[in-house]
Amino acid sequence: MRAPDEAEFTEFAASTIRRLRSTAYLMCGDWHRAEDAAQDALVKVYRRWHRIDRTQGLNGYAHKCLVTAVLDQSRRPWRREHLVDTDDHTTPLHDPAGTIDDRLLVVEALAALPPSQRACVVLRHYADLSLEQTADVLGIGTGGVKSQTSRALTRLRELLDHPERSAT
């Protein structure tokens, strides 16, 4: 890669990594997997950097790579195993407003959605992609994005109105 391209990519990666990581976290519910997915996405962007049309949405392509990375991770059998740490060494944070609890409820509710619905909601309402951009990232039609998002929002409302149901 040429030096100007390298510098441009480095600037893009530095400005995008936090957002990609946060988006991935909302899709998978695990910060370690989110970090891996964001890095995998940036590696894919780097490999195709000289071929990507920067006027047509570099962020869209990065999000497409991110969604693919998150979904690929979820298909790996070793990723489905969850280790349980029985020793909880963390001390509870003082959160008088309950905002941490609210965020955790939303993340748990998102985790209860099927992957396609979760991706639609996260890309549309967190990553702030347009209907067309979301459809392009997910490789489905705009009608599919609309119906998946509608179903997801309905289910999220149910889960957040009755948090005890998120485990089902």
PDB file of N, CA and C in Angstrom, residues 1-96:
ATOM      1  N   MET A   1       0.855  -1.173   0.000  1.00  0.00           N
ATOM      2  CA  MET A   1       0.000   0.000   0.000  1.00  0.00           C
ATOM      3  C   MET A   1       0.899   1.233   0.000  1.00  0.00           C
ATOM      4  N   ARG A   2       0.518   2.216  -0.783  1.00  0.00           N
ATOM      5  CA  ARG A   2       1.289   3.465  -0.855  1.00  0.00           C
ATOM      6  C   ARG A   2       1.150   4.239   0.455  1.00  0.00           C
ATOM      7  N   ALA A   3       2.151   5.064   0.732  1.00  0.00           N
ATOM      8  CA  ALA A   3       2.183   5.833   1.987  1.00  0.00           C
ATOM      9  C   ALA A   3       0.958   6.723   2.177  1.00  0.00           C
ATOM     10  N   PRO A   4       0.498   7.454   1.133  1.00  0.00           N
ATOM     11  CA  PRO A   4      -0.719   8.270   1.342  1.00  0.00           C
ATOM     12  C   PRO A   4      -1.951   7.416   1.661  1.00  0.00           C
ATOM     13  N   ASP A   5      -2.059   6.247   0.995  1.00  0.00           N
ATOM     14  CA  ASP A   5      -3.174   5.341   1.287  1.00  0.00           C
ATOM     15  C   ASP A   5      -3.070   4.792   2.703  1.00  0.00           C
ATOM     16  N   GLU A   6      -1.844   4.465   3.106  1.00  0.00           N
ATOM     17  CA  GLU A   6      -1.611   3.944   4.452  1.00  0.00           C
ATOM     18  C   GLU A   6      -2.042   4.972   5.502  1.00  0.00           C
ATOM     19  N   ALA A   7      -1.663   6.222   5.278  1.00  0.00           N
ATOM     20  CA  ALA A   7      -2.027   7.290   6.216  1.00  0.00           C
ATOM     21  C   ALA A   7      -3.540   7.497   6.229  1.00  0.00           C
ATOM     22  N   GLU A   8      -4.159   7.448   5.070  1.00  0.00           N
ATOM     23  CA  GLU A   8      -5.610   7.626   4.982  1.00  0.00           C
ATOM     24  C   GLU A   8      -6.340   6.486   5.701  1.00  0.00           C
ATOM     25  N   PHE A   9      -5.860   5.247   5.483  1.00  0.00           N
ATOM     26  CA  PHE A   9      -6.475   4.115   6.165  1.00  0.00           C
ATOM     27  C   PHE A   9      -6.297   4.226   7.680  1.00  0.00           C
ATOM     28  N   THR A  10      -5.107   4.582   8.119  1.00  0.00           N
ATOM     29  CA  THR A  10      -4.829   4.714   9.555  1.00  0.00           C
ATOM     30  C   THR A  10      -5.763   5.734  10.190  1.00  0.00           C
ATOM     31  N   GLU A  11      -5.980   6.841   9.510  1.00  0.00           N
ATOM     32  CA  GLU A  11      -6.897   7.873  10.015  1.00  0.00           C
ATOM     33  C   GLU A  11      -8.325   7.337  10.078  1.00  0.00           C
ATOM     34  N   PHE A  12      -8.738   6.634   9.020  1.00  0.00           N
ATOM     35  CA  PHE A  12     -10.076   6.053   8.988  1.00  0.00           C
ATOM     36  C   PHE A  12     -10.246   5.040  10.127  1.00  0.00           C
ATOM     37  N   ALA A  13      -9.270   4.149  10.278  1.00  0.00           N
ATOM     38  CA  ALA A  13      -9.358   3.112  11.306  1.00  0.00           C
ATOM     39  C   ALA A  13      -9.421   3.729  12.698  1.00  0.00           C
ATOM     40  N   ALA A  14      -8.596   4.730  12.953  1.00  0.00           N
ATOM     41  CA  ALA A  14      -8.577   5.368  14.269  1.00  0.00           C
ATOM     42  C   ALA A  14      -9.903   6.061  14.576  1.00  0.00           C
ATOM     43  N   SER A  15     -10.512   6.638  13.560  1.00  0.00           N
ATOM     44  CA  SER A  15     -11.768   7.354  13.788  1.00  0.00           C
ATOM     45  C   SER A  15     -12.983   6.425  13.828  1.00  0.00           C
ATOM     46  N   THR A  16     -12.834   5.187  13.363  1.00  0.00           N
ATOM     47  CA  THR A  16     -13.972   4.285  13.221  1.00  0.00           C
ATOM     48  C   THR A  16     -13.986   3.137  14.218  1.00  0.00           C
ATOM     49  N   ILE A  17     -12.841   2.762  14.750  1.00  0.00           N
ATOM     50  CA  ILE A  17     -12.744   1.545  15.553  1.00  0.00           C
ATOM     51  C   ILE A  17     -13.702   1.539  16.749  1.00  0.00           C
ATOM     52  N   ARG A  18     -13.844   2.637  17.453  1.00  0.00           N
ATOM     53  CA  ARG A  18     -14.735   2.659  18.635  1.00  0.00           C
ATOM     54  C   ARG A  18     -16.181   2.423  18.234  1.00  0.00           C
ATOM     55  N   ARG A  19     -16.597   3.067  17.154  1.00  0.00           N
ATOM     56  CA  ARG A  19     -17.983   2.898  16.691  1.00  0.00           C
ATOM     57  C   ARG A  19     -18.227   1.472  16.209  1.00  0.00           C
ATOM     58  N   LEU A  20     -17.276   0.908  15.467  1.00  0.00           N
ATOM     59  CA  LEU A  20     -17.426  -0.473  15.012  1.00  0.00           C
ATOM     60  C   LEU A  20     -17.492  -1.425  16.204  1.00  0.00           C
ATOM     61  N   ARG A  21     -16.638  -1.206  17.179  1.00  0.00           N
ATOM     62  CA  ARG A  21     -16.615  -2.066  18.367  1.00  0.00           C
ATOM     63  C   ARG A  21     -17.947  -1.973  19.115  1.00  0.00           C
ATOM     64  N   SER A  22     -18.467  -0.773  19.278  1.00  0.00           N
ATOM     65  CA  SER A  22     -19.750  -0.597  19.975  1.00  0.00           C
ATOM     66  C   SER A  22     -20.891  -1.247  19.203  1.00  0.00           C
ATOM     67  N   THR A  23     -20.877  -1.088  17.894  1.00  0.00           N
ATOM     68  CA  THR A  23     -21.904  -1.721  17.060  1.00  0.00           C
ATOM     69  C   THR A  23     -21.826  -3.235  17.187  1.00  0.00           C
ATOM     70  N   ALA A  24     -20.624  -3.766  17.124  1.00  0.00           N
ATOM     71  CA  ALA A  24     -20.441  -5.219  17.247  1.00  0.00           C
ATOM     72  C   ALA A  24     -20.908  -5.705  18.621  1.00  0.00           C
ATOM     73  N   TYR A  25     -20.625  -4.924  19.667  1.00  0.00           N
ATOM     74  CA  TYR A  25     -21.059  -5.320  21.009  1.00  0.00           C
ATOM     75  C   TYR A  25     -22.582  -5.434  21.079  1.00  0.00           C
ATOM     76  N   LEU A  26     -23.272  -4.478  20.485  1.00  0.00           N
ATOM     77  CA  LEU A  26     -24.734  -4.545  20.508  1.00  0.00           C
ATOM     78  C   LEU A  26     -25.251  -5.732  19.709  1.00  0.00           C
ATOM     79  N   MET A  27     -24.474  -6.177  18.734  1.00  0.00           N
ATOM     80  CA  MET A  27     -24.898  -7.327  17.941  1.00  0.00           C
ATOM     81  C   MET A  27     -24.595  -8.660  18.614  1.00  0.00           C
ATOM     82  N   CYS A  28     -23.497  -8.714  19.400  1.00  0.00           N
ATOM     83  CA  CYS A  28     -23.120 -10.013  19.968  1.00  0.00           C
ATOM     84  C   CYS A  28     -23.180 -10.058  21.497  1.00  0.00           C
ATOM     85  N   GLY A  29     -23.166  -8.893  22.175  1.00  0.00           N
ATOM     86  CA  GLY A  29     -23.287  -8.860  23.623  1.00  0.00           C
ATOM     87  C   GLY A  29     -22.033  -9.242  24.380  1.00  0.00           C
ATOM     88  N   ASP A  30     -20.885  -9.250  23.725  1.00  0.00           N
ATOM     89  CA  ASP A  30     -19.629  -9.634  24.369  1.00  0.00           C
ATOM     90  C   ASP A  30     -18.531  -8.695  23.887  1.00  0.00           C
ATOM     91  N   TRP A  31     -17.884  -7.993  24.823  1.00  0.00           N
ATOM     92  CA  TRP A  31     -16.870  -7.006  24.439  1.00  0.00           C
ATOM     93  C   TRP A  31     -15.662  -7.644  23.765  1.00  0.00           C
ATOM     94  N   HIS A  32     -15.282  -8.837  24.180  1.00  0.00           N
ATOM     95  CA  HIS A  32     -14.123  -9.499  23.564  1.00  0.00           C
ATOM     96  C   HIS A  32     -14.426  -9.886  22.116  1.00  0.00           C
ATOM     97  N   ARG A  33     -15.595 -10.457  21.900  1.00  0.00           N
ATOM     98  CA  ARG A  33     -16.000 -10.803  20.529  1.00  0.00           C
ATOM     99  C   ARG A  33     -16.169  -9.545  19.694  1.00  0.00           C
ATOM    100  N   ALA A  34     -16.676  -8.481  20.293  1.00  0.00           N
ATOM    101  CA  ALA A  34     -16.858  -7.217  19.573  1.00  0.00           C
ATOM    102  C   ALA A  34     -15.513  -6.658  19.123  1.00  0.00           C
ATOM    103  N   GLU A  35     -14.524  -6.720  20.006  1.00  0.00           N
ATOM    104  CA  GLU A  35     -13.171  -6.253  19.653  1.00  0.00           C
ATOM    105  C   GLU A  35     -12.614  -7.067  18.492  1.00  0.00           C
ATOM    106  N   ASP A  36     -12.766  -8.390  18.570  1.00  0.00           N
ATOM    107  CA  ASP A  36     -12.289  -9.252  17.483  1.00  0.00           C
ATOM    108  C   ASP A  36     -12.993  -8.938  16.171  1.00  0.00           C
ATOM    109  N   ALA A  37     -14.302  -8.763  16.232  1.00  0.00           N
ATOM    110  CA  ALA A  37     -15.073  -8.484  15.013  1.00  0.00           C
ATOM    111  C   ALA A  37     -14.681  -7.145  14.402  1.00  0.00           C
ATOM    112  N   ALA A  38     -14.496  -6.127  15.235  1.00  0.00           N
ATOM    113  CA  ALA A  38     -14.098  -4.814  14.722  1.00  0.00           C
ATOM    114  C   ALA A  38     -12.727  -4.890  14.060  1.00  0.00           C
ATOM    115  N   GLN A  39     -11.816  -5.613  14.687  1.00  0.00           N
ATOM    116  CA  GLN A  39     -10.491  -5.766  14.087  1.00  0.00           C
ATOM    117  C   GLN A  39     -10.553  -6.569  12.796  1.00  0.00           C
ATOM    118  N   ASP A  40     -11.343  -7.637  12.781  1.00  0.00           N
ATOM    119  CA  ASP A  40     -11.509  -8.421  11.549  1.00  0.00           C
ATOM    120  C   ASP A  40     -12.073  -7.555  10.429  1.00  0.00           C
ATOM    121  N   ALA A  41     -13.043  -6.715  10.763  1.00  0.00           N
ATOM    122  CA  ALA A  41     -13.639  -5.831   9.756  1.00  0.00           C
ATOM    123  C   ALA A  41     -12.601  -4.859   9.204  1.00  0.00           C
ATOM    124  N   LEU A  42     -11.788  -4.287  10.073  1.00  0.00           N
ATOM    125  CA  LEU A  42     -10.772  -3.349   9.598  1.00  0.00           C
ATOM    126  C   LEU A  42      -9.697  -4.045   8.765  1.00  0.00           C
ATOM    127  N   VAL A  43      -9.392  -5.281   9.071  1.00  0.00           N
ATOM    128  CA  VAL A  43      -8.449  -6.042   8.243  1.00  0.00           C
ATOM    129  C   VAL A  43      -9.027  -6.221   6.839  1.00  0.00           C
ATOM    130  N   LYS A  44     -10.308  -6.557   6.752  1.00  0.00           N
ATOM    131  CA  LYS A  44     -10.948  -6.710   5.436  1.00  0.00           C
ATOM    132  C   LYS A  44     -10.955  -5.395   4.673  1.00  0.00           C
ATOM    133  N   VAL A  45     -11.238  -4.301   5.366  1.00  0.00           N
ATOM    134  CA  VAL A  45     -11.223  -2.986   4.717  1.00  0.00           C
ATOM    135  C   VAL A  45      -9.811  -2.676   4.230  1.00  0.00           C
ATOM    136  N   TYR A  46      -8.819  -2.956   5.046  1.00  0.00           N
ATOM    137  CA  TYR A  46      -7.427  -2.696   4.677  1.00  0.00           C
ATOM    138  C   TYR A  46      -7.035  -3.454   3.404  1.00  0.00           C
ATOM    139  N   ARG A  47      -7.435  -4.716   3.346  1.00  0.00           N
ATOM    140  CA  ARG A  47      -7.081  -5.547   2.183  1.00  0.00           C
ATOM    141  C   ARG A  47      -7.679  -5.011   0.884  1.00  0.00           C
ATOM    142  N   ARG A  48      -8.818  -4.373   0.980  1.00  0.00           N
ATOM    143  CA  ARG A  48      -9.490  -3.876  -0.228  1.00  0.00           C
ATOM    144  C   ARG A  48      -9.407  -2.351  -0.353  1.00  0.00           C
ATOM    145  N   TRP A  49      -8.602  -1.718   0.446  1.00  0.00           N
ATOM    146  CA  TRP A  49      -8.557  -0.264   0.544  1.00  0.00           C
ATOM    147  C   TRP A  49      -8.409   0.408  -0.819  1.00  0.00           C
ATOM    148  N   HIS A  50      -7.511  -0.079  -1.638  1.00  0.00           N
ATOM    149  CA  HIS A  50      -7.268   0.566  -2.927  1.00  0.00           C
ATOM    150  C   HIS A  50      -8.407   0.353  -3.920  1.00  0.00           C
ATOM    151  N   ARG A  51      -9.300  -0.596  -3.653  1.00  0.00           N
ATOM    152  CA  ARG A  51     -10.428  -0.864  -4.558  1.00  0.00           C
ATOM    153  C   ARG A  51     -11.753  -0.272  -4.082  1.00  0.00           C
ATOM    154  N   ILE A  52     -11.794   0.214  -2.845  1.00  0.00           N
ATOM    155  CA  ILE A  52     -13.049   0.728  -2.287  1.00  0.00           C
ATOM    156  C   ILE A  52     -13.294   2.136  -2.809  1.00  0.00           C
ATOM    157  N   ASP A  53     -14.524   2.357  -3.279  1.00  0.00           N
ATOM    158  CA  ASP A  53     -14.925   3.695  -3.734  1.00  0.00           C
ATOM    159  C   ASP A  53     -15.261   4.525  -2.503  1.00  0.00           C
ATOM    160  N   ARG A  54     -14.414   5.482  -2.192  1.00  0.00           N
ATOM    161  CA  ARG A  54     -14.570   6.274  -0.967  1.00  0.00           C
ATOM    162  C   ARG A  54     -15.767   7.219  -1.030  1.00  0.00           C
ATOM    163  N   THR A  55     -16.252   7.514  -2.225  1.00  0.00           N
ATOM    164  CA  THR A  55     -17.404   8.415  -2.351  1.00  0.00           C
ATOM    165  C   THR A  55     -18.713   7.676  -2.092  1.00  0.00           C
ATOM    166  N   GLN A  56     -18.701   6.349  -2.175  1.00  0.00           N
ATOM    167  CA  GLN A  56     -19.929   5.570  -2.037  1.00  0.00           C
ATOM    168  C   GLN A  56     -20.119   4.956  -0.659  1.00  0.00           C
ATOM    169  N   GLY A  57     -19.449   5.465   0.325  1.00  0.00           N
ATOM    170  CA  GLY A  57     -19.731   4.991   1.672  1.00  0.00           C
ATOM    171  C   GLY A  57     -18.737   4.001   2.209  1.00  0.00           C
ATOM    172  N   LEU A  58     -17.629   4.500   2.629  1.00  0.00           N
ATOM    173  CA  LEU A  58     -16.607   3.681   3.263  1.00  0.00           C
ATOM    174  C   LEU A  58     -17.150   3.079   4.555  1.00  0.00           C
ATOM    175  N   ASN A  59     -17.951   3.844   5.287  1.00  0.00           N
ATOM    176  CA  ASN A  59     -18.557   3.338   6.520  1.00  0.00           C
ATOM    177  C   ASN A  59     -19.496   2.173   6.244  1.00  0.00           C
ATOM    178  N   GLY A  60     -20.234   2.267   5.145  1.00  0.00           N
ATOM    179  CA  GLY A  60     -21.137   1.176   4.783  1.00  0.00           C
ATOM    180  C   GLY A  60     -20.380  -0.116   4.534  1.00  0.00           C
ATOM    181  N   TYR A  61     -19.267  -0.014   3.819  1.00  0.00           N
ATOM    182  CA  TYR A  61     -18.463  -1.200   3.553  1.00  0.00           C
ATOM    183  C   TYR A  61     -17.871  -1.748   4.857  1.00  0.00           C
ATOM    184  N   ALA A  62     -17.398  -0.865   5.720  1.00  0.00           N
ATOM    185  CA  ALA A  62     -16.843  -1.298   7.003  1.00  0.00           C
ATOM    186  C   ALA A  62     -17.912  -2.006   7.838  1.00  0.00           C
ATOM    187  N   HIS A  63     -19.136  -1.482   7.829  1.00  0.00           N
ATOM    188  CA  HIS A  63     -20.217  -2.131   8.578  1.00  0.00           C
ATOM    189  C   HIS A  63     -20.591  -3.472   7.957  1.00  0.00           C
ATOM    190  N   LYS A  64     -20.532  -3.573   6.632  1.00  0.00           N
ATOM    191  CA  LYS A  64     -20.806  -4.849   5.974  1.00  0.00           C
ATOM    192  C   LYS A  64     -19.779  -5.884   6.434  1.00  0.00           C
ATOM    193  N   CYS A  65     -18.524  -5.495   6.471  1.00  0.00           N
ATOM    194  CA  CYS A  65     -17.463  -6.390   6.955  1.00  0.00           C
ATOM    195  C   CYS A  65     -17.690  -6.754   8.416  1.00  0.00           C
ATOM    196  N   LEU A  66     -18.140  -5.795   9.206  1.00  0.00           N
ATOM    197  CA  LEU A  66     -18.388  -6.025  10.629  1.00  0.00           C
ATOM    198  C   LEU A  66     -19.516  -7.032  10.839  1.00  0.00           C
ATOM    199  N   VAL A  67     -20.619  -6.851  10.136  1.00  0.00           N
ATOM    200  CA  VAL A  67     -21.754  -7.772  10.271  1.00  0.00           C
ATOM    201  C   VAL A  67     -21.317  -9.183   9.892  1.00  0.00           C
ATOM    202  N   THR A  68     -20.577  -9.295   8.808  1.00  0.00           N
ATOM    203  CA  THR A  68     -20.083 -10.602   8.382  1.00  0.00           C
ATOM    204  C   THR A  68     -19.200 -11.215   9.457  1.00  0.00           C
ATOM    205  N   ALA A  69     -18.317 -10.412  10.047  1.00  0.00           N
ATOM    206  CA  ALA A  69     -17.421 -10.918  11.092  1.00  0.00           C
ATOM    207  C   ALA A  69     -18.207 -11.391  12.319  1.00  0.00           C
ATOM    208  N   VAL A  70     -19.194 -10.623  12.745  1.00  0.00           N
ATOM    209  CA  VAL A  70     -20.002 -11.011  13.913  1.00  0.00           C
ATOM    210  C   VAL A  70     -20.767 -12.297  13.629  1.00  0.00           C
ATOM    211  N   LEU A  71     -21.389 -12.380  12.463  1.00  0.00           N
ATOM    212  CA  LEU A  71     -22.154 -13.584  12.127  1.00  0.00           C
ATOM    213  C   LEU A  71     -21.243 -14.788  11.955  1.00  0.00           C
ATOM    214  N   ASP A  72     -20.065 -14.601  11.363  1.00  0.00           N
ATOM    215  CA  ASP A  72     -19.112 -15.706  11.233  1.00  0.00           C
ATOM    216  C   ASP A  72     -18.677 -16.206  12.598  1.00  0.00           C
ATOM    217  N   GLN A  73     -18.426 -15.293  13.522  1.00  0.00           N
ATOM    218  CA  GLN A  73     -18.027 -15.683  14.872  1.00  0.00           C
ATOM    219  C   GLN A  73     -19.112 -16.520  15.546  1.00  0.00           C
ATOM    220  N   SER A  74     -20.356 -16.108  15.365  1.00  0.00           N
ATOM    221  CA  SER A  74     -21.449 -16.809  16.047  1.00  0.00           C
ATOM    222  C   SER A  74     -21.644 -18.217  15.509  1.00  0.00           C
ATOM    223  N   ARG A  75     -21.154 -18.479  14.292  1.00  0.00           N
ATOM    224  CA  ARG A  75     -21.300 -19.811  13.699  1.00  0.00           C
ATOM    225  C   ARG A  75     -20.200 -20.772  14.138  1.00  0.00           C
ATOM    226  N   ARG A  76     -19.129 -20.240  14.699  1.00  0.00           N
ATOM    227  CA  ARG A  76     -18.018 -21.093  15.131  1.00  0.00           C
ATOM    228  C   ARG A  76     -18.414 -21.818  16.408  1.00  0.00           C
ATOM    229  N   PRO A  77     -18.291 -23.141  16.414  1.00  0.00           N
ATOM    230  CA  PRO A  77     -18.744 -23.901  17.598  1.00  0.00           C
ATOM    231  C   PRO A  77     -18.026 -23.505  18.874  1.00  0.00           C
ATOM    232  N   TRP A  78     -16.755 -23.217  18.825  1.00  0.00           N
ATOM    233  CA  TRP A  78     -16.034 -22.875  20.048  1.00  0.00           C
ATOM    234  C   TRP A  78     -16.470 -21.536  20.601  1.00  0.00           C
ATOM    235  N   ARG A  79     -17.096 -20.673  19.785  1.00  0.00           N
ATOM    236  CA  ARG A  79     -17.595 -19.387  20.268  1.00  0.00           C
ATOM    237  C   ARG A  79     -18.894 -19.549  21.047  1.00  0.00           C
ATOM    238  N   ARG A  80     -19.590 -20.646  20.821  1.00  0.00           N
ATOM    239  CA  ARG A  80     -20.864 -20.839  21.496  1.00  0.00           C
ATOM    240  C   ARG A  80     -20.698 -21.340  22.925  1.00  0.00           C
ATOM    241  N   GLU A  81     -19.486 -21.781  23.247  1.00  0.00           N
ATOM    242  CA  GLU A  81     -19.237 -22.231  24.613  1.00  0.00           C
ATOM    243  C   GLU A  81     -19.018 -21.009  25.495  1.00  0.00           C
ATOM    244  N   HIS A  82     -19.651 -20.994  26.650  1.00  0.00           N
ATOM    245  CA  HIS A  82     -19.525 -19.876  27.574  1.00  0.00           C
ATOM    246  C   HIS A  82     -18.902 -20.370  28.867  1.00  0.00           C
ATOM    247  N   LEU A  83     -17.792 -19.798  29.214  1.00  0.00           N
ATOM    248  CA  LEU A  83     -17.172 -20.120  30.484  1.00  0.00           C
ATOM    249  C   LEU A  83     -17.841 -19.287  31.566  1.00  0.00           C
ATOM    250  N   VAL A  84     -18.113 -19.899  32.681  1.00  0.00           N
ATOM    251  CA  VAL A  84     -18.763 -19.208  33.779  1.00  0.00           C
ATOM    252  C   VAL A  84     -17.740 -18.997  34.882  1.00  0.00           C
ATOM    253  N   ASP A  85     -17.524 -17.752  35.242  1.00  0.00           N
ATOM    254  CA  ASP A  85     -16.610 -17.418  36.328  1.00  0.00           C
ATOM    255  C   ASP A  85     -17.423 -17.340  37.612  1.00  0.00           C
ATOM    256  N   THR A  86     -17.187 -18.277  38.509  1.00  0.00           N
ATOM    257  CA  THR A  86     -17.978 -18.314  39.739  1.00  0.00           C
ATOM    258  C   THR A  86     -17.494 -17.299  40.762  1.00  0.00           C
ATOM    259  N   ASP A  87     -16.256 -16.829  40.630  1.00  0.00           N
ATOM    260  CA  ASP A  87     -15.725 -15.832  41.552  1.00  0.00           C
ATOM    261  C   ASP A  87     -15.964 -14.450  40.972  1.00  0.00           C
ATOM    262  N   ASP A  88     -16.902 -13.745  41.528  1.00  0.00           N
ATOM    263  CA  ASP A  88     -17.198 -12.398  41.064  1.00  0.00           C
ATOM    264  C   ASP A  88     -16.375 -11.409  41.885  1.00  0.00           C
ATOM    265  N   HIS A  89     -15.305 -10.895  41.275  1.00  0.00           N
ATOM    266  CA  HIS A  89     -14.396  -9.996  41.965  1.00  0.00           C
ATOM    267  C   HIS A  89     -14.749  -8.535  41.769  1.00  0.00           C
ATOM    268  N   THR A  90     -15.847  -8.274  41.112  1.00  0.00           N
ATOM    269  CA  THR A  90     -16.203  -6.888  40.843  1.00  0.00           C
ATOM    270  C   THR A  90     -17.041  -6.332  41.982  1.00  0.00           C
ATOM    271  N   THR A  91     -16.848  -5.074  42.251  1.00  0.00           N
ATOM    272  CA  THR A  91     -17.682  -4.403  43.241  1.00  0.00           C
ATOM    273  C   THR A  91     -18.756  -3.630  42.489  1.00  0.00           C
ATOM    274  N   PRO A  92     -19.969  -3.646  42.997  1.00  0.00           N
ATOM    275  CA  PRO A  92     -21.039  -2.946  42.298  1.00  0.00           C
ATOM    276  C   PRO A  92     -20.762  -1.446  42.220  1.00  0.00           C
ATOM    277  N   LEU A  93     -21.089  -0.863  41.086  1.00  0.00           N
ATOM    278  CA  LEU A  93     -20.933   0.573  40.907  1.00  0.00           C
ATOM    279  C   LEU A  93     -22.132   1.296  41.502  1.00  0.00           C
ATOM    280  N   HIS A  94     -21.877   2.468  42.027  1.00  0.00           N
ATOM    281  CA  HIS A  94     -22.972   3.289  42.526  1.00  0.00           C
ATOM    282  C   HIS A  94     -23.637   3.952  41.333  1.00  0.00           C
ATOM    283  N   ASP A  95     -24.887   3.624  41.103  1.00  0.00           N
ATOM    284  CA  ASP A  95     -25.621   4.114  39.932  1.00  0.00           C
ATOM    285  C   ASP A  95     -27.023   4.547  40.370  1.00  0.00           C
ATOM    286  N   PRO A  96     -27.122   5.713  41.005  1.00  0.00           N
ATOM    287  CA  PRO A  96     -28.413   6.119  41.548  1.00  0.00           C
ATOM    288  C   PRO A  96     -29.500   6.301  40.487  1.00  0.00           C
TER     289      PRO A  96
END
